[in-house]
PDB file of C-alpha atoms in Angstrom:
ATOM      1  CA  UNK K   1      -3.455   2.894  34.083  1.00 37.00           C
ATOM      2  CA  UNK K   2      -5.289   1.213  31.251  1.00 56.00           C
ATOM      3  CA  UNK K   3      -4.475   2.647  27.835  1.00 73.00           C
ATOM      4  CA  UNK K   4      -7.392   4.575  26.326  1.00 79.00           C
ATOM      5  CA  UNK K   5      -6.935   2.510  23.184  1.00 90.00           C
ATOM      6  CA  UNK K   6      -6.418  -0.817  24.954  1.00 92.00           C
ATOM      7  CA  UNK K   7      -9.417  -2.501  23.344  1.00 92.00           C
ATOM      8  CA  UNK K   8      -8.303  -1.383  19.903  1.00 94.00           C
ATOM      9  CA  UNK K   9      -4.702  -2.398  20.640  1.00 94.00           C
ATOM     10  CA  UNK K  10      -5.785  -5.853  21.836  1.00 94.00           C
ATOM     11  CA  UNK K  11      -7.748  -6.282  18.620  1.00 96.00           C
ATOM     12  CA  UNK K  12      -4.907  -5.234  16.325  1.00 96.00           C
ATOM     13  CA  UNK K  13      -2.460  -7.464  18.202  1.00 96.00           C
ATOM     14  CA  UNK K  14      -4.299 -10.478  16.751  1.00 96.00           C
ATOM     15  CA  UNK K  15      -3.977  -9.271  13.151  1.00 98.00           C
ATOM     16  CA  UNK K  16      -1.578 -11.020  10.813  1.00 98.00           C
ATOM     17  CA  UNK K  17       0.753  -9.514   8.175  1.00 97.00           C
ATOM     18  CA  UNK K  18      -1.184 -10.980   5.251  1.00 97.00           C
ATOM     19  CA  UNK K  19      -4.414  -9.552   6.643  1.00 98.00           C
ATOM     20  CA  UNK K  20      -3.009  -6.048   6.944  1.00 98.00           C
ATOM     21  CA  UNK K  21      -1.299  -6.278   3.544  1.00 96.00           C
ATOM     22  CA  UNK K  22      -4.649  -7.111   1.970  1.00 97.00           C
ATOM     23  CA  UNK K  23      -6.396  -4.287   3.833  1.00 98.00           C
ATOM     24  CA  UNK K  24      -3.830  -1.776   2.608  1.00 97.00           C
ATOM     25  CA  UNK K  25      -4.251  -3.015  -0.951  1.00 96.00           C
ATOM     26  CA  UNK K  26      -8.025  -2.409  -0.978  1.00 96.00           C
ATOM     27  CA  UNK K  27      -8.341   0.746   1.114  1.00 96.00           C
ATOM     28  CA  UNK K  28      -9.502   3.897  -0.619  1.00 94.00           C
ATOM     29  CA  UNK K  29      -9.409   6.238   2.349  1.00 92.00           C
ATOM     30  CA  UNK K  30      -9.714   9.939   1.703  1.00 90.00           C
ATOM     31  CA  UNK K  31      -8.904  10.524   5.365  1.00 89.00           C
ATOM     32  CA  UNK K  32      -5.123  10.601   5.811  1.00 91.00           C
ATOM     33  CA  UNK K  33      -5.578   9.884   9.504  1.00 92.00           C
ATOM     34  CA  UNK K  34      -7.302   6.559   8.902  1.00 94.00           C
ATOM     35  CA  UNK K  35      -4.629   5.573   6.401  1.00 95.00           C
ATOM     36  CA  UNK K  36      -1.901   6.509   8.891  1.00 95.00           C
ATOM     37  CA  UNK K  37      -3.479   4.308  11.546  1.00 96.00           C
ATOM     38  CA  UNK K  38      -3.837   1.394   9.115  1.00 97.00           C
ATOM     39  CA  UNK K  39      -0.184   1.727   8.131  1.00 97.00           C
ATOM     40  CA  UNK K  40       0.763   1.650  11.825  1.00 97.00           C
ATOM     41  CA  UNK K  41      -1.357  -1.488  12.257  1.00 98.00           C
ATOM     42  CA  UNK K  42       0.442  -3.074   9.328  1.00 98.00           C
ATOM     43  CA  UNK K  43       3.829  -2.166  10.792  1.00 98.00           C
ATOM     44  CA  UNK K  44       2.935  -3.610  14.195  1.00 97.00           C
ATOM     45  CA  UNK K  45       1.519  -6.800  12.695  1.00 97.00           C
ATOM     46  CA  UNK K  46       4.959  -7.592  11.264  1.00 97.00           C
ATOM     47  CA  UNK K  47       6.734  -7.235  14.593  1.00 96.00           C
ATOM     48  CA  UNK K  48       7.103  -9.925  17.231  1.00 92.00           C
ATOM     49  CA  UNK K  49       8.554  -8.171  20.277  1.00 90.00           C
ATOM     50  CA  UNK K  50       8.322  -4.523  19.218  1.00 92.00           C
ATOM     51  CA  UNK K  51       5.239  -2.329  19.300  1.00 94.00           C
ATOM     52  CA  UNK K  52       4.708   1.243  18.196  1.00 94.00           C
ATOM     53  CA  UNK K  53       1.825   2.853  20.155  1.00 92.00           C
ATOM     54  CA  UNK K  54      -1.119   4.403  18.344  1.00 94.00           C
ATOM     55  CA  UNK K  55      -1.541   8.157  18.251  1.00 90.00           C
ATOM     56  CA  UNK K  56      -3.790   9.334  21.091  1.00 88.00           C
ATOM     57  CA  UNK K  57      -4.391  12.665  19.344  1.00 85.00           C
ATOM     58  CA  UNK K  58      -6.794  11.074  16.860  1.00 89.00           C
ATOM     59  CA  UNK K  59     -10.484  11.051  17.737  1.00 86.00           C
ATOM     60  CA  UNK K  60     -11.265   7.750  19.466  1.00 88.00           C
ATOM     61  CA  UNK K  61     -14.218   7.263  17.097  1.00 89.00           C
ATOM     62  CA  UNK K  62     -11.754   7.070  14.217  1.00 92.00           C
ATOM     63  CA  UNK K  63     -10.268   3.950  15.809  1.00 94.00           C
ATOM     64  CA  UNK K  64     -13.682   2.473  16.452  1.00 93.00           C
ATOM     65  CA  UNK K  65     -14.799   3.014  12.854  1.00 94.00           C
ATOM     66  CA  UNK K  66     -11.553   1.545  11.535  1.00 96.00           C
ATOM     67  CA  UNK K  67     -11.938  -1.535  13.727  1.00 97.00           C
ATOM     68  CA  UNK K  68     -15.423  -2.098  12.293  1.00 97.00           C
ATOM     69  CA  UNK K  69     -14.127  -1.564   8.751  1.00 98.00           C
ATOM     70  CA  UNK K  70     -11.358  -4.128   9.260  1.00 98.00           C
ATOM     71  CA  UNK K  71     -13.733  -6.734  10.684  1.00 98.00           C
ATOM     72  CA  UNK K  72     -16.218  -6.238   7.852  1.00 98.00           C
ATOM     73  CA  UNK K  73     -13.598  -6.422   5.097  1.00 98.00           C
ATOM     74  CA  UNK K  74     -11.953  -9.540   6.471  1.00 98.00           C
ATOM     75  CA  UNK K  75     -15.235 -11.296   7.115  1.00 98.00           C
ATOM     76  CA  UNK K  76     -16.340 -10.573   3.551  1.00 96.00           C
ATOM     77  CA  UNK K  77     -13.485 -12.694   2.169  1.00 97.00           C
ATOM     78  CA  UNK K  78     -13.217 -15.247   4.994  1.00 98.00           C
ATOM     79  CA  UNK K  79     -13.678 -18.722   3.483  1.00 98.00           C
ATOM     80  CA  UNK K  80     -14.429 -20.225   6.901  1.00 98.00           C
ATOM     81  CA  UNK K  81     -17.157 -17.650   7.517  1.00 98.00           C
ATOM     82  CA  UNK K  82     -18.523 -18.503   4.081  1.00 98.00           C
ATOM     83  CA  UNK K  83     -18.555 -22.188   5.005  1.00 98.00           C
ATOM     84  CA  UNK K  84     -20.438 -21.433   8.223  1.00 98.00           C
ATOM     85  CA  UNK K  85     -22.957 -19.378   6.248  1.00 98.00           C
ATOM     86  CA  UNK K  86     -23.490 -22.236   3.779  1.00 99.00           C
ATOM     87  CA  UNK K  87     -23.859 -24.802   6.550  1.00 98.00           C
ATOM     88  CA  UNK K  88     -26.421 -22.712   8.384  1.00 98.00           C
ATOM     89  CA  UNK K  89     -28.446 -22.110   5.220  1.00 98.00           C
ATOM     90  CA  UNK K  90     -28.315 -25.810   4.394  1.00 98.00           C
ATOM     91  CA  UNK K  91     -29.667 -26.641   7.841  1.00 98.00           C
ATOM     92  CA  UNK K  92     -32.511 -24.183   7.357  1.00 98.00           C
ATOM     93  CA  UNK K  93     -33.325 -25.533   3.895  1.00 98.00           C
ATOM     94  CA  UNK K  94     -33.425 -29.107   5.162  1.00 98.00           C
ATOM     95  CA  UNK K  95     -35.679 -28.077   8.080  1.00 98.00           C
ATOM     96  CA  UNK K  96     -37.894 -25.754   5.995  1.00 98.00           C
ATOM     97  CA  UNK K  97     -36.949 -22.766   8.112  1.00 98.00           C
ATOM     98  CA  UNK K  98     -35.017 -20.562   5.687  1.00 98.00           C
ATOM     99  CA  UNK K  99     -36.161 -16.928   5.753  1.00 98.00           C
ATOM    100  CA  UNK K 100     -37.030 -14.819   2.683  1.00 97.00           C
ATOM    101  CA  UNK K 101     -34.068 -12.486   3.123  1.00 98.00           C
ATOM    102  CA  UNK K 102     -31.766 -15.513   3.413  1.00 98.00           C
ATOM    103  CA  UNK K 103     -33.176 -16.958   0.204  1.00 98.00           C
ATOM    104  CA  UNK K 104     -32.598 -13.639  -1.520  1.00 98.00           C
ATOM    105  CA  UNK K 105     -28.967 -13.688  -0.396  1.00 98.00           C
ATOM    106  CA  UNK K 106     -28.484 -17.279  -1.570  1.00 99.00           C
ATOM    107  CA  UNK K 107     -30.058 -16.630  -4.966  1.00 99.00           C
ATOM    108  CA  UNK K 108     -27.821 -13.613  -5.411  1.00 98.00           C
ATOM    109  CA  UNK K 109     -24.751 -15.735  -4.541  1.00 98.00           C
ATOM    110  CA  UNK K 110     -25.753 -18.313  -7.152  1.00 99.00           C
ATOM    111  CA  UNK K 111     -26.488 -15.672  -9.774  1.00 98.00           C
ATOM    112  CA  UNK K 112     -23.181 -13.877  -9.184  1.00 98.00           C
ATOM    113  CA  UNK K 113     -21.060 -16.987  -8.668  1.00 98.00           C
ATOM    114  CA  UNK K 114     -17.463 -16.800  -9.930  1.00 96.00           C
ATOM    115  CA  UNK K 115     -15.496 -20.020 -10.113  1.00 95.00           C
ATOM    116  CA  UNK K 116     -13.541 -21.245  -8.275  1.00 96.00           C
ATOM    117  CA  UNK K 117     -14.187 -20.604  -4.592  1.00 97.00           C
ATOM    118  CA  UNK K 118     -12.466 -22.338  -1.702  1.00 98.00           C
ATOM    119  CA  UNK K 119     -15.361 -24.555  -0.587  1.00 98.00           C
ATOM    120  CA  UNK K 120     -16.834 -25.044  -4.059  1.00 98.00           C
ATOM    121  CA  UNK K 121     -18.183 -28.573  -3.489  1.00 98.00           C
ATOM    122  CA  UNK K 122     -20.003 -27.432  -0.350  1.00 98.00           C
ATOM    123  CA  UNK K 123     -21.641 -24.589  -2.258  1.00 99.00           C
ATOM    124  CA  UNK K 124     -22.640 -26.934  -5.072  1.00 99.00           C
ATOM    125  CA  UNK K 125     -24.261 -29.347  -2.606  1.00 99.00           C
ATOM    126  CA  UNK K 126     -26.095 -26.473  -0.942  1.00 99.00           C
ATOM    127  CA  UNK K 127     -27.492 -25.487  -4.349  1.00 99.00           C
ATOM    128  CA  UNK K 128     -28.587 -29.084  -4.955  1.00 98.00           C
ATOM    129  CA  UNK K 129     -30.591 -29.179  -1.750  1.00 98.00           C
ATOM    130  CA  UNK K 130     -32.077 -25.777  -2.486  1.00 99.00           C
ATOM    131  CA  UNK K 131     -33.216 -26.959  -5.923  1.00 98.00           C
ATOM    132  CA  UNK K 132     -35.331 -29.679  -4.266  1.00 98.00           C
ATOM    133  CA  UNK K 133     -36.746 -27.075  -1.903  1.00 98.00           C
ATOM    134  CA  UNK K 134     -37.771 -24.829  -4.801  1.00 98.00           C
ATOM    135  CA  UNK K 135     -39.247 -27.341  -7.225  1.00 98.00           C
ATOM    136  CA  UNK K 136     -41.653 -28.989  -4.795  1.00 97.00           C
ATOM    137  CA  UNK K 137     -43.000 -25.507  -4.075  1.00 97.00           C
ATOM    138  CA  UNK K 138     -43.400 -24.852  -7.831  1.00 97.00           C
ATOM    139  CA  UNK K 139     -41.109 -21.841  -7.741  1.00 97.00           C
ATOM    140  CA  UNK K 140     -40.083 -22.398 -11.332  1.00 98.00           C
ATOM    141  CA  UNK K 141     -38.156 -19.212 -12.011  1.00 98.00           C
ATOM    142  CA  UNK K 142     -35.865 -19.598  -9.005  1.00 98.00           C
ATOM    143  CA  UNK K 143     -35.598 -23.321  -9.670  1.00 98.00           C
ATOM    144  CA  UNK K 144     -34.417 -22.690 -13.232  1.00 98.00           C
ATOM    145  CA  UNK K 145     -31.718 -20.304 -12.017  1.00 98.00           C
ATOM    146  CA  UNK K 146     -30.364 -22.886  -9.568  1.00 99.00           C
ATOM    147  CA  UNK K 147     -30.724 -25.728 -12.077  1.00 99.00           C
ATOM    148  CA  UNK K 148     -28.739 -23.783 -14.682  1.00 99.00           C
ATOM    149  CA  UNK K 149     -25.964 -23.265 -12.164  1.00 99.00           C
ATOM    150  CA  UNK K 150     -25.861 -26.964 -11.299  1.00 99.00           C
ATOM    151  CA  UNK K 151     -25.787 -28.019 -14.942  1.00 99.00           C
ATOM    152  CA  UNK K 152     -23.016 -25.556 -15.729  1.00 98.00           C
ATOM    153  CA  UNK K 153     -20.721 -26.638 -12.916  1.00 98.00           C
ATOM    154  CA  UNK K 154     -21.590 -30.317 -12.456  1.00 98.00           C
ATOM    155  CA  UNK K 155     -18.541 -31.602 -14.339  1.00 98.00           C
ATOM    156  CA  UNK K 156     -16.271 -29.414 -12.225  1.00 98.00           C
ATOM    157  CA  UNK K 157     -18.013 -30.633  -9.078  1.00 98.00           C
ATOM    158  CA  UNK K 158     -17.507 -34.247 -10.073  1.00 98.00           C
ATOM    159  CA  UNK K 159     -13.884 -33.492 -10.908  1.00 98.00           C
ATOM    160  CA  UNK K 160     -13.330 -31.914  -7.486  1.00 98.00           C
ATOM    161  CA  UNK K 161     -14.886 -34.904  -5.741  1.00 98.00           C
ATOM    162  CA  UNK K 162     -12.693 -37.308  -7.711  1.00 98.00           C
ATOM    163  CA  UNK K 163      -9.579 -35.305  -6.884  1.00 98.00           C
ATOM    164  CA  UNK K 164     -10.531 -35.211  -3.221  1.00 98.00           C
ATOM    165  CA  UNK K 165     -10.882 -38.990  -3.177  1.00 98.00           C
ATOM    166  CA  UNK K 166      -7.534 -39.377  -4.927  1.00 98.00           C
ATOM    167  CA  UNK K 167      -6.008 -37.062  -2.329  1.00 98.00           C
ATOM    168  CA  UNK K 168      -7.179 -39.526   0.287  1.00 97.00           C
ATOM    169  CA  UNK K 169      -5.461 -42.356  -1.564  1.00 96.00           C
ATOM    170  CA  UNK K 170      -2.265 -40.323  -1.701  1.00 97.00           C
ATOM    171  CA  UNK K 171      -2.560 -39.531   2.006  1.00 96.00           C
ATOM    172  CA  UNK K 172      -2.726 -43.227   2.889  1.00 95.00           C
ATOM    173  CA  UNK K 173       0.707 -43.750   1.324  1.00 94.00           C
ATOM    174  CA  UNK K 174       2.152 -40.511   2.686  1.00 95.00           C
ATOM    175  CA  UNK K 175       1.053 -41.043   6.288  1.00 93.00           C
ATOM    176  CA  UNK K 176       1.978 -44.727   6.271  1.00 92.00           C
ATOM    177  CA  UNK K 177       5.504 -43.834   5.197  1.00 92.00           C
ATOM    178  CA  UNK K 178       5.709 -40.986   7.726  1.00 84.00           C
ATOM    179  CA  UNK K 179       4.400 -43.034  10.652  1.00 85.00           C
ATOM    180  CA  UNK K 180       5.626 -46.543   9.847  1.00 84.00           C
ATOM    181  CA  UNK K 181       8.170 -46.178   7.028  1.00 82.00           C
ATOM    182  CA  UNK K 182       6.349 -48.996   5.226  1.00 81.00           C
ATOM    183  CA  UNK K 183       5.352 -47.271   1.979  1.00 84.00           C
ATOM    184  CA  UNK K 184       6.598 -44.912  -0.712  1.00 92.00           C
ATOM    185  CA  UNK K 185       5.017 -41.541  -1.460  1.00 93.00           C
ATOM    186  CA  UNK K 186       7.304 -39.757  -3.952  1.00 94.00           C
ATOM    187  CA  UNK K 187       5.191 -41.144  -6.819  1.00 96.00           C
ATOM    188  CA  UNK K 188       2.524 -38.602  -5.813  1.00 97.00           C
ATOM    189  CA  UNK K 189       4.714 -35.488  -6.129  1.00 97.00           C
ATOM    190  CA  UNK K 190       3.968 -34.685  -9.770  1.00 97.00           C
ATOM    191  CA  UNK K 191       0.217 -35.158  -9.485  1.00 98.00           C
ATOM    192  CA  UNK K 192      -0.020 -33.189  -6.228  1.00 98.00           C
ATOM    193  CA  UNK K 193       1.996 -30.381  -7.793  1.00 98.00           C
ATOM    194  CA  UNK K 194      -0.399 -30.252 -10.744  1.00 98.00           C
ATOM    195  CA  UNK K 195      -3.360 -30.078  -8.350  1.00 98.00           C
ATOM    196  CA  UNK K 196      -1.750 -27.302  -6.328  1.00 98.00           C
ATOM    197  CA  UNK K 197      -1.086 -25.090  -9.361  1.00 98.00           C
ATOM    198  CA  UNK K 198      -4.448 -25.716 -11.075  1.00 97.00           C
ATOM    199  CA  UNK K 199      -6.195 -22.350 -10.716  1.00 95.00           C
ATOM    200  CA  UNK K 200      -9.503 -23.798 -11.953  1.00 94.00           C
ATOM    201  CA  UNK K 201      -9.732 -26.120  -8.962  1.00 97.00           C
ATOM    202  CA  UNK K 202     -11.370 -25.289  -5.658  1.00 97.00           C
ATOM    203  CA  UNK K 203      -9.041 -23.863  -3.034  1.00 97.00           C
ATOM    204  CA  UNK K 204      -9.606 -26.661  -0.551  1.00 98.00           C
ATOM    205  CA  UNK K 205      -8.200 -29.364  -2.827  1.00 98.00           C
ATOM    206  CA  UNK K 206      -5.299 -27.139  -3.820  1.00 98.00           C
ATOM    207  CA  UNK K 207      -4.316 -26.434  -0.212  1.00 96.00           C
ATOM    208  CA  UNK K 208      -4.740 -30.080   0.769  1.00 97.00           C
ATOM    209  CA  UNK K 209      -2.335 -30.950  -2.055  1.00 98.00           C
ATOM    210  CA  UNK K 210       0.275 -28.552  -0.645  1.00 96.00           C
ATOM    211  CA  UNK K 211      -0.015 -29.997   2.857  1.00 95.00           C
ATOM    212  CA  UNK K 212       0.626 -33.466   1.438  1.00 96.00           C
ATOM    213  CA  UNK K 213       3.616 -32.215  -0.517  1.00 97.00           C
ATOM    214  CA  UNK K 214       5.016 -30.885   2.745  1.00 94.00           C
ATOM    215  CA  UNK K 215       4.592 -34.328   4.314  1.00 93.00           C
ATOM    216  CA  UNK K 216       6.429 -35.904   1.386  1.00 95.00           C
ATOM    217  CA  UNK K 217       9.249 -33.424   1.903  1.00 94.00           C
ATOM    218  CA  UNK K 218       9.591 -34.663   5.469  1.00 90.00           C
ATOM    219  CA  UNK K 219       9.355 -38.286   4.373  1.00 92.00           C
ATOM    220  CA  UNK K 220      12.402 -37.887   2.129  1.00 93.00           C
ATOM    221  CA  UNK K 221      14.055 -34.948   3.910  1.00 91.00           C
ATOM    222  CA  UNK K 222      13.914 -33.009   0.677  1.00 92.00           C
ATOM    223  CA  UNK K 223      12.542 -29.482   0.881  1.00 92.00           C
ATOM    224  CA  UNK K 224      13.932 -27.459  -2.016  1.00 92.00           C
ATOM    225  CA  UNK K 225      10.926 -28.198  -4.215  1.00 94.00           C
ATOM    226  CA  UNK K 226       8.596 -26.615  -1.631  1.00 95.00           C
ATOM    227  CA  UNK K 227      10.081 -23.106  -1.581  1.00 93.00           C
ATOM    228  CA  UNK K 228       8.548 -21.876  -4.842  1.00 95.00           C
ATOM    229  CA  UNK K 229       5.148 -23.232  -3.778  1.00 96.00           C
ATOM    230  CA  UNK K 230       5.260 -21.292  -0.521  1.00 95.00           C
ATOM    231  CA  UNK K 231       6.276 -18.130  -2.380  1.00 94.00           C
ATOM    232  CA  UNK K 232       3.392 -18.599  -4.831  1.00 96.00           C
ATOM    233  CA  UNK K 233       0.913 -19.100  -1.995  1.00 95.00           C
ATOM    234  CA  UNK K 234       2.325 -16.111  -0.140  1.00 95.00           C
ATOM    235  CA  UNK K 235       1.367 -13.867  -3.064  1.00 94.00           C
ATOM    236  CA  UNK K 236      -2.168 -15.269  -3.137  1.00 94.00           C
ATOM    237  CA  UNK K 237      -2.672 -14.656   0.578  1.00 94.00           C
ATOM    238  CA  UNK K 238      -1.470 -11.052   0.274  1.00 92.00           C
ATOM    239  CA  UNK K 239      -4.275 -10.522  -2.272  1.00 93.00           C
ATOM    240  CA  UNK K 240      -6.866 -11.991   0.080  1.00 94.00           C
ATOM    241  CA  UNK K 241      -7.255 -15.164  -1.981  1.00 95.00           C
ATOM    242  CA  UNK K 242      -8.348 -18.224   0.074  1.00 94.00           C
ATOM    243  CA  UNK K 243      -8.279 -16.103   3.214  1.00 97.00           C
ATOM    244  CA  UNK K 244      -9.104 -17.299   6.679  1.00 97.00           C
ATOM    245  CA  UNK K 245      -7.169 -16.724   9.881  1.00 97.00           C
ATOM    246  CA  UNK K 246      -7.117 -20.502  10.436  1.00 96.00           C
ATOM    247  CA  UNK K 247      -5.436 -21.115   7.073  1.00 96.00           C
ATOM    248  CA  UNK K 248      -2.918 -18.316   7.601  1.00 98.00           C
ATOM    249  CA  UNK K 249      -1.913 -19.683  11.008  1.00 97.00           C
ATOM    250  CA  UNK K 250      -1.419 -23.107   9.448  1.00 96.00           C
ATOM    251  CA  UNK K 251       0.609 -21.561   6.636  1.00 96.00           C
ATOM    252  CA  UNK K 252       2.867 -19.767   9.128  1.00 97.00           C
ATOM    253  CA  UNK K 253       3.434 -22.981  11.071  1.00 96.00           C
ATOM    254  CA  UNK K 254       4.348 -24.783   7.851  1.00 94.00           C
ATOM    255  CA  UNK K 255       6.789 -21.995   7.039  1.00 96.00           C
ATOM    256  CA  UNK K 256       8.377 -22.546  10.445  1.00 96.00           C
ATOM    257  CA  UNK K 257       8.942 -26.186   9.504  1.00 94.00           C
ATOM    258  CA  UNK K 258      10.363 -25.241   6.120  1.00 94.00           C
ATOM    259  CA  UNK K 259      12.797 -22.634   7.436  1.00 95.00           C
ATOM    260  CA  UNK K 260      13.919 -24.866  10.295  1.00 94.00           C
ATOM    261  CA  UNK K 261      14.850 -27.583   7.801  1.00 92.00           C
ATOM    262  CA  UNK K 262      17.001 -25.041   5.955  1.00 93.00           C
ATOM    263  CA  UNK K 263      18.471 -24.066   9.358  1.00 94.00           C
ATOM    264  CA  UNK K 264      17.065 -20.569   8.955  1.00 96.00           C
ATOM    265  CA  UNK K 265      16.107 -20.493  12.602  1.00 96.00           C
ATOM    266  CA  UNK K 266      15.431 -16.765  12.963  1.00 96.00           C
ATOM    267  CA  UNK K 267      12.915 -16.947  10.126  1.00 97.00           C
ATOM    268  CA  UNK K 268      11.454 -20.126  11.602  1.00 97.00           C
ATOM    269  CA  UNK K 269      10.958 -18.425  14.976  1.00 97.00           C
ATOM    270  CA  UNK K 270       9.372 -15.395  13.307  1.00 98.00           C
ATOM    271  CA  UNK K 271       6.747 -17.505  11.548  1.00 98.00           C
ATOM    272  CA  UNK K 272       6.334 -19.637  14.661  1.00 97.00           C
ATOM    273  CA  UNK K 273       5.292 -16.620  16.705  1.00 98.00           C
ATOM    274  CA  UNK K 274       2.889 -15.569  13.966  1.00 98.00           C
ATOM    275  CA  UNK K 275       1.339 -19.059  14.044  1.00 97.00           C
ATOM    276  CA  UNK K 276       0.394 -18.677  17.731  1.00 96.00           C
ATOM    277  CA  UNK K 277      -0.840 -15.098  17.527  1.00 96.00           C
ATOM    278  CA  UNK K 278      -4.379 -16.420  17.744  1.00 93.00           C
ATOM    279  CA  UNK K 279      -5.554 -19.679  19.303  1.00 91.00           C
ATOM    280  CA  UNK K 280      -7.344 -22.370  17.339  1.00 91.00           C
ATOM    281  CA  UNK K 281      -7.652 -26.160  17.289  1.00 89.00           C
ATOM    282  CA  UNK K 282      -3.991 -26.638  16.314  1.00 92.00           C
ATOM    283  CA  UNK K 283      -2.534 -24.046  18.691  1.00 91.00           C
ATOM    284  CA  UNK K 284      -0.829 -26.684  20.856  1.00 93.00           C
ATOM    285  CA  UNK K 285       0.877 -28.232  17.836  1.00 93.00           C
ATOM    286  CA  UNK K 286       2.053 -24.826  16.611  1.00 94.00           C
ATOM    287  CA  UNK K 287       3.372 -23.873  20.056  1.00 94.00           C
ATOM    288  CA  UNK K 288       5.251 -27.178  20.328  1.00 93.00           C
ATOM    289  CA  UNK K 289       6.930 -26.582  16.967  1.00 94.00           C
ATOM    290  CA  UNK K 290       7.959 -23.082  18.016  1.00 96.00           C
ATOM    291  CA  UNK K 291       9.262 -24.345  21.360  1.00 94.00           C
ATOM    292  CA  UNK K 292      11.345 -26.969  19.573  1.00 93.00           C
ATOM    293  CA  UNK K 293      13.021 -24.360  17.337  1.00 95.00           C
ATOM    294  CA  UNK K 294      13.709 -22.057  20.287  1.00 95.00           C
ATOM    295  CA  UNK K 295      15.395 -24.940  22.111  1.00 93.00           C
ATOM    296  CA  UNK K 296      17.596 -25.537  19.057  1.00 93.00           C
ATOM    297  CA  UNK K 297      18.669 -21.902  19.402  1.00 94.00           C
ATOM    298  CA  UNK K 298      19.476 -22.484  23.089  1.00 94.00           C
ATOM    299  CA  UNK K 299      16.663 -20.113  24.096  1.00 94.00           C
ATOM    300  CA  UNK K 300      15.397 -22.319  26.906  1.00 92.00           C
ATOM    301  CA  UNK K 301      13.647 -19.617  28.924  1.00 94.00           C
ATOM    302  CA  UNK K 302      11.845 -18.251  25.880  1.00 93.00           C
ATOM    303  CA  UNK K 303      10.777 -21.769  24.901  1.00 90.00           C
ATOM    304  CA  UNK K 304       9.526 -22.388  28.427  1.00 90.00           C
ATOM    305  CA  UNK K 305       7.346 -19.268  28.294  1.00 92.00           C
ATOM    306  CA  UNK K 306       5.780 -20.433  25.027  1.00 90.00           C
ATOM    307  CA  UNK K 307       5.136 -23.904  26.444  1.00 87.00           C
ATOM    308  CA  UNK K 308       3.671 -22.530  29.681  1.00 88.00           C
ATOM    309  CA  UNK K 309       1.217 -20.459  27.685  1.00 86.00           C
ATOM    310  CA  UNK K 310       0.138 -23.589  25.797  1.00 82.00           C
ATOM    311  CA  UNK K 311       0.025 -25.879  28.838  1.00 78.00           C
ATOM    312  CA  UNK K 312      -3.732 -25.457  29.468  1.00 82.00           C
ATOM    313  CA  UNK K 313      -4.383 -26.585  25.894  1.00 78.00           C
ATOM    314  CA  UNK K 314      -2.285 -29.711  26.472  1.00 79.00           C
ATOM    315  CA  UNK K 315      -4.452 -30.721  29.437  1.00 74.00           C
ATOM    316  CA  UNK K 316      -7.636 -30.825  27.357  1.00 75.00           C
ATOM    317  CA  UNK K 317      -6.443 -31.952  23.915  1.00 73.00           C
ATOM    318  CA  UNK K 318      -7.744 -35.262  22.560  1.00 72.00           C
ATOM    319  CA  UNK K 319      -4.781 -35.570  20.167  1.00 75.00           C
ATOM    320  CA  UNK K 320      -2.408 -38.027  21.846  1.00 67.00           C
ATOM    321  CA  UNK K 321       0.322 -37.518  19.213  1.00 67.00           C
ATOM    322  CA  UNK K 322       0.386 -33.762  19.812  1.00 72.00           C
ATOM    323  CA  UNK K 323       0.237 -34.201  23.591  1.00 67.00           C
ATOM    324  CA  UNK K 324       3.218 -36.575  23.591  1.00 69.00           C
ATOM    325  CA  UNK K 325       5.203 -34.180  21.406  1.00 68.00           C
ATOM    326  CA  UNK K 326       4.456 -31.275  23.737  1.00 69.00           C
ATOM    327  CA  UNK K 327       5.366 -33.189  26.904  1.00 70.00           C
ATOM    328  CA  UNK K 328       8.618 -34.439  25.363  1.00 64.00           C
ATOM    329  CA  UNK K 329       9.827 -30.847  24.933  1.00 63.00           C
ATOM    330  CA  UNK K 330       8.209 -29.464  28.080  1.00 60.00           C
ATOM    331  CA  UNK K 331      10.049 -31.794  30.464  1.00 60.00           C
TER     332      UNK K 331
END
């Protein structure tokens, strides 16, 4: 018989420990029942093979309201949702189809802007396009607000663009060494570390810097210098900083790689299962990494189950490198 709370259970089964930690940190529930349910969600999110059922004695509406609250709170801080919102507004500005209520929301975002945000350069470029939209329509007051914002943050925008371009230059060396062993990349470690820890930079550049540091670790088989960076990022994620489910899944997969290199295989498997809790573009890659660690633990049947679940993704992926890696372990 289908559980009365099956829909709610299915929803909570996709939640990640950093999501529930953030939700607990911001909740101000006066209802002890709602808090008890949220604490149970948090407990379950940290388990891989264990699950504690939810209390059927609570009114079902309590679960429904809590589900809505969780979705709203996570969406409010989701950097990917924010990017989608910016992209849609930009499209409407460029096609002269933006609605008055959407303009009001954009103007409020500009007025209340607090630097830095994850996709800062995208927001800046949206404001630039909106400024053109306003001035030609002689909406001087709104134009001045947007123009003031652009003047205030232009130097930081230009800095972020320069850093992003330099990241590309670093990536050329890093990937060439990783793929062909025909370059050196350790000369980038200090600069990438400075980018990663610079709290005045946009989150995108900072996270891109970390990913490249991870690659360098693999290039030289040196990983000790990465541990403190992961711990630092872990604290940010628990506070909801730079949140998106996509980024968290990537972070968990990177932690799998880190722990496996330290031969901490139980920890690697734990983060590997978290990385495949929800499916996204890189799900096949994450599943392959988890399968590889399980095989190192001689857990062939468990690895096979993970690979079987990912097999449909392998059939449609356009990434030949990931497909070859999957097939190598699958057979």
